[in-house]
CSV table of C-alpha atoms in Angstrom, one decimal:
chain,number,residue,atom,x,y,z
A,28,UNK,CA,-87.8,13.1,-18.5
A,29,UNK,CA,-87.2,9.6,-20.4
A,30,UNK,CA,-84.4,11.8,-22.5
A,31,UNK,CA,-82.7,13.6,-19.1
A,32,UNK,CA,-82.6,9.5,-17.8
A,33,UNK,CA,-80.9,8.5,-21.2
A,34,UNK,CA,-78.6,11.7,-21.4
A,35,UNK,CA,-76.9,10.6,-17.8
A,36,UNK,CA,-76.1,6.8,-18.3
A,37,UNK,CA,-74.8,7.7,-21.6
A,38,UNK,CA,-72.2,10.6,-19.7
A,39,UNK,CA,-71.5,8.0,-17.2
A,40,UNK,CA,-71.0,5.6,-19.6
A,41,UNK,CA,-68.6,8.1,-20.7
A,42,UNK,CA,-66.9,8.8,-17.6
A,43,UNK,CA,-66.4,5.3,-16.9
A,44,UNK,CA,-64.9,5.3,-19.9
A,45,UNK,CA,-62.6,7.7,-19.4
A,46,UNK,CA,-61.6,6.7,-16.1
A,47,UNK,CA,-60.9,3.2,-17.1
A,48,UNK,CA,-58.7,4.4,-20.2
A,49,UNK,CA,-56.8,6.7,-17.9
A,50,UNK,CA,-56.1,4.0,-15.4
A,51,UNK,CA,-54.8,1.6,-18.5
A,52,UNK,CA,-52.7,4.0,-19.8
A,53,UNK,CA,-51.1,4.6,-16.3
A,54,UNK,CA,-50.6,1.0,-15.9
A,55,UNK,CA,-48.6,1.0,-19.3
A,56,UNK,CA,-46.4,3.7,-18.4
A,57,UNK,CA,-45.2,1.9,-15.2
A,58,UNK,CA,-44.3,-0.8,-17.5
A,59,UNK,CA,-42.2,0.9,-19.5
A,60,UNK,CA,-40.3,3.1,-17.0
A,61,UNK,CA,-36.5,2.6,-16.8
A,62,UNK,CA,-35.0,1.4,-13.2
A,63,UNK,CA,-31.9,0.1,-14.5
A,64,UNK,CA,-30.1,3.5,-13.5
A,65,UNK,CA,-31.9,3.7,-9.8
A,66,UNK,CA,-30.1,1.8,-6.9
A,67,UNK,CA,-31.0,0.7,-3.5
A,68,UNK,CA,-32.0,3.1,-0.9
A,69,UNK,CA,-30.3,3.4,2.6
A,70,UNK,CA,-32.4,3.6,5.6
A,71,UNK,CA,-33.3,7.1,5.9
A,72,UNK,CA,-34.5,6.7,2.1
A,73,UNK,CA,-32.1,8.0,0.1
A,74,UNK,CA,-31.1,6.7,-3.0
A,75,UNK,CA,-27.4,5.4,-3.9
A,76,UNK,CA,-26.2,3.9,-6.7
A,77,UNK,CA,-24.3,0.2,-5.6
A,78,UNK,CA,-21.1,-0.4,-7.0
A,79,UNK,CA,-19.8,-3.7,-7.4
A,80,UNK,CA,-16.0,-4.6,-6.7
A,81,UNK,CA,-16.0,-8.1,-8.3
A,82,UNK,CA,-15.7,-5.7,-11.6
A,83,UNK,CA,-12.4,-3.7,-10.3
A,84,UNK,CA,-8.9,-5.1,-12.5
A,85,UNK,CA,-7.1,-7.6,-10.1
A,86,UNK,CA,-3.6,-8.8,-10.5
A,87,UNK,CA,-3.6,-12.5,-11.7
A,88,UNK,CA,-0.6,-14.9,-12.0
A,89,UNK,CA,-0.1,-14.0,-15.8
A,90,UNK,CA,-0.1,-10.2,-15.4
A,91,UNK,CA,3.3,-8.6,-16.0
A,92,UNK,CA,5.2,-6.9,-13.7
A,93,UNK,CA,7.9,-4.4,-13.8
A,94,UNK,CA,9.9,-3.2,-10.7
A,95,UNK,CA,11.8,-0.1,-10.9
A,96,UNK,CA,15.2,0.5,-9.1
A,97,UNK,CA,15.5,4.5,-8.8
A,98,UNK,CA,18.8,5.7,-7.2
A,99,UNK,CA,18.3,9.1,-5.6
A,100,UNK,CA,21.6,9.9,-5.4
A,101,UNK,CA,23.3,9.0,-8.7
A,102,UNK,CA,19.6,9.6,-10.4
A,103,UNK,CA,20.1,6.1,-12.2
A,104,UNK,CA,16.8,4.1,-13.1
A,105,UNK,CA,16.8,0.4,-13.8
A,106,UNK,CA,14.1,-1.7,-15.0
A,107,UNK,CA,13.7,-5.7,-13.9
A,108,UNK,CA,11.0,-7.8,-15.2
A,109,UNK,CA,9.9,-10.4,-12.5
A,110,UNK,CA,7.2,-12.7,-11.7
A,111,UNK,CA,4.1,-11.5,-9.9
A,112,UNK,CA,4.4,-12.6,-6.2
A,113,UNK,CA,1.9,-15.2,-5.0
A,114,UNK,CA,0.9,-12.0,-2.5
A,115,UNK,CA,-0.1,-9.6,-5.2
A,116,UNK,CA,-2.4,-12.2,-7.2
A,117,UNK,CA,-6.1,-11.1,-6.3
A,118,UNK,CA,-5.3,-7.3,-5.2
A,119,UNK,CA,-7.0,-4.4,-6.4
A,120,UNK,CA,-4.9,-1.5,-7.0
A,121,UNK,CA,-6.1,0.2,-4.1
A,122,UNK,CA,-5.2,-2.7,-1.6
A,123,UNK,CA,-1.8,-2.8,-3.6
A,124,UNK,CA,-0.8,0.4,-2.5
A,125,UNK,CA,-1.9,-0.4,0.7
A,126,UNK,CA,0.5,-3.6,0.8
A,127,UNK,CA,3.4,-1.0,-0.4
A,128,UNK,CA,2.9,1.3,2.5
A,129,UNK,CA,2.5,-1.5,5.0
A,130,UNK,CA,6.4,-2.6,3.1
A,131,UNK,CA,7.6,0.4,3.1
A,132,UNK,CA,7.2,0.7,7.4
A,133,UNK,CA,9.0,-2.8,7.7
A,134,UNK,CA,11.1,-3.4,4.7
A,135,UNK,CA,13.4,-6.3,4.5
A,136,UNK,CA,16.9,-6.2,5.6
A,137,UNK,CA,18.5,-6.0,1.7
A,138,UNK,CA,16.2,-3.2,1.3
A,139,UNK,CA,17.3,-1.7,4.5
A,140,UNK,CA,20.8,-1.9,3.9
A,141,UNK,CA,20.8,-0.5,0.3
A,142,UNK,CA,18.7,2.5,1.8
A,143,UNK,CA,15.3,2.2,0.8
A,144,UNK,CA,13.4,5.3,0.8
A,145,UNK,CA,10.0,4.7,-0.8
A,146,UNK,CA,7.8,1.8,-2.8
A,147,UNK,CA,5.2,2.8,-5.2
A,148,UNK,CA,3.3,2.3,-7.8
A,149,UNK,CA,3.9,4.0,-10.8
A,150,UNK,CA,1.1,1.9,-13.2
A,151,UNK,CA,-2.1,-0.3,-12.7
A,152,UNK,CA,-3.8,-2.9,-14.6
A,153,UNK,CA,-5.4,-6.2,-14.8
A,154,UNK,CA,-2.3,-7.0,-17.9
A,155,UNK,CA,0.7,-4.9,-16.4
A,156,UNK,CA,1.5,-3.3,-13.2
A,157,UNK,CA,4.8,-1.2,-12.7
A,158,UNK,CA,5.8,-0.6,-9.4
A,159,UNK,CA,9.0,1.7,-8.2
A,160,UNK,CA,11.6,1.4,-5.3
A,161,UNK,CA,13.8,4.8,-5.0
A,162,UNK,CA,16.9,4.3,-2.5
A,163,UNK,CA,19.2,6.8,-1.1
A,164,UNK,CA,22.1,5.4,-0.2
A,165,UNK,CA,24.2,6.6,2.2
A,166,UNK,CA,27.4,9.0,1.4
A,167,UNK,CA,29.4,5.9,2.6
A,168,UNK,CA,29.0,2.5,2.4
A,169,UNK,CA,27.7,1.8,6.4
A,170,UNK,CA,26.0,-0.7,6.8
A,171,UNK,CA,25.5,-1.2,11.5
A,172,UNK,CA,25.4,1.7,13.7
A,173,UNK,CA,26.2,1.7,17.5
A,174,UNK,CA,24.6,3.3,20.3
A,175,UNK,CA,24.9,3.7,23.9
A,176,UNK,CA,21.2,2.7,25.3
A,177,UNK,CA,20.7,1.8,29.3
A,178,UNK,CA,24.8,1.9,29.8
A,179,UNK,CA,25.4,-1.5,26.8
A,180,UNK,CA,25.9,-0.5,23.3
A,181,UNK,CA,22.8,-2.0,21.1
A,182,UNK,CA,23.7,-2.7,16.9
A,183,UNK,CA,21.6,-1.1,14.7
A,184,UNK,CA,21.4,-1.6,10.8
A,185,UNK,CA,21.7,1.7,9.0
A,186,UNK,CA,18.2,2.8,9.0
A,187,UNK,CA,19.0,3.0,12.7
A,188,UNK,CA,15.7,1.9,13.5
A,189,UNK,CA,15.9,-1.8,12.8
A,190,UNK,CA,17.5,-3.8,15.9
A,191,UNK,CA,20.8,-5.7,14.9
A,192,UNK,CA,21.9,-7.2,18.3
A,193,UNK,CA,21.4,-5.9,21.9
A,194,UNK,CA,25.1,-6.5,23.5
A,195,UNK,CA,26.1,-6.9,26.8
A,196,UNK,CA,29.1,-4.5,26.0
A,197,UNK,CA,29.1,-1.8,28.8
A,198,UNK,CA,30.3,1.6,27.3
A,199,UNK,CA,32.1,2.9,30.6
A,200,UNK,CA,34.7,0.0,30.6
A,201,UNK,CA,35.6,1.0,27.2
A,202,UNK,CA,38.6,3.2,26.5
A,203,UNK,CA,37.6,6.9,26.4
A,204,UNK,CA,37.8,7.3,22.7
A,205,UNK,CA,35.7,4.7,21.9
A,206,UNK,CA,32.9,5.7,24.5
A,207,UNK,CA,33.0,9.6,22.5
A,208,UNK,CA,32.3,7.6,19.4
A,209,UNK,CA,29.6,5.4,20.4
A,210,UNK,CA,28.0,8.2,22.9
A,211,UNK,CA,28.0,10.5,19.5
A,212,UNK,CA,26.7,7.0,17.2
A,213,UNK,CA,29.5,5.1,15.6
A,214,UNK,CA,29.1,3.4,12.0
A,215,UNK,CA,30.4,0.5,11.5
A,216,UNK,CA,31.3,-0.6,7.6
A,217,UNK,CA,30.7,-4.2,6.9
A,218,UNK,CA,29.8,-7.4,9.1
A,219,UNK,CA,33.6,-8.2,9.6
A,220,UNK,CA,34.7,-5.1,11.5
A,221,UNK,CA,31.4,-5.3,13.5
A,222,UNK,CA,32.4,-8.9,14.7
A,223,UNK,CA,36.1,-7.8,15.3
A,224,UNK,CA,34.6,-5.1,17.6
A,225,UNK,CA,32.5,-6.8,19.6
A,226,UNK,CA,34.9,-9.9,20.1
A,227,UNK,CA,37.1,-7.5,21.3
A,228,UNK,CA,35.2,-5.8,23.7
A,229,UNK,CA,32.9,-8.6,24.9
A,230,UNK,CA,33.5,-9.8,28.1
């Protein structure tokens, strides 16, 4: 009976043991596990890994840029090396090509005139960007276009879009020639002829 007593505190003794080991040796693997890869969660639980943006190439004062001139017409390409514009410093290249679709719906009048069909970017980084304006200028050289709107004929620059003046020319009192033209859209060649047409016609 003594030997039975001494046989079970030794196998518990044992078990203890055992138990204790296992739960040091679990302890140690936790240790060691890498979580450098795992990310946050989101709320339902799931993991994702976090990206951060402060790490995406910017444009800074000293990077070089190159602007393109591409003539559609004539198929010409000319290169121009300019400062980087107080506007582009910070920009990621995403949000650049944002700022050159937001140009390209309200370009400036130069742009306008010299028909400006697209601005893009043709190369990206934190050293060198390289961006590309492609014009198609128009068979002649217009530069105002008139139109009869509410009875008055309104001046439009080229892209016939972009409001010039809004004149308080009447079509009907001009000859009948002259109302055909502008009824049909009349181009007008330089800044000149459009002022020697609306003195002569303004009342």
């Amino acid at each position: 009976m003594k030997k039975y007593g001494i046989g079970l505190c030794i196998a518990a003794v044992l078990l203890a043991g055992i138990v204790y080991g296992s739960y040091r040796y679990s302890l140690y693997k936790l240790d060691n596990i890498d979580l450098s890869g795992i990310g946050d969660t989101d709320p339902s639980g799931n993991e994702f890994l976090t990206v951060d943006t402060m790490d995406q190439d910017r444009i800074t004062n000293t990077t070089k840029y190159v602007l393109e001139h591409y003539n559609a017409t004539d198929y010409s390409l000319k290169e121009e090396k300019k400062n980087i514009p107080a506007e582009f410093v910070g920009k990621t290249r995403e949000e650049l090509i944002e700022y050159l679709k937001t140009y390209e719906e309200a370009p400036d009048i130069e742009d306008l005139e010299e028909g400006l069909t697209s601005f893009e970017l043709i190369s990206f980084s934190k050293d060198r960007i390289v961006l590309r304006k492609t014009y198609q200028p128009p068979a002649k050289d217009y530069k105002y276009y008139l139109i009869e709107e509410n009875g008055y004929i309104t001046v439009y620059y080229m892209d016939k879009k972009t409001v010039y003046e809004y004149t308080d020319i009447k079509v009907e009192i001009l000859p009948e020639e002259i109302q055909k033209q502008i009824r049909s859209g009349n181009y007008i060649t330089d800044i000149q002829q459009l002022y020697n047409f609306l003195e002569n016609y303004s009342s």
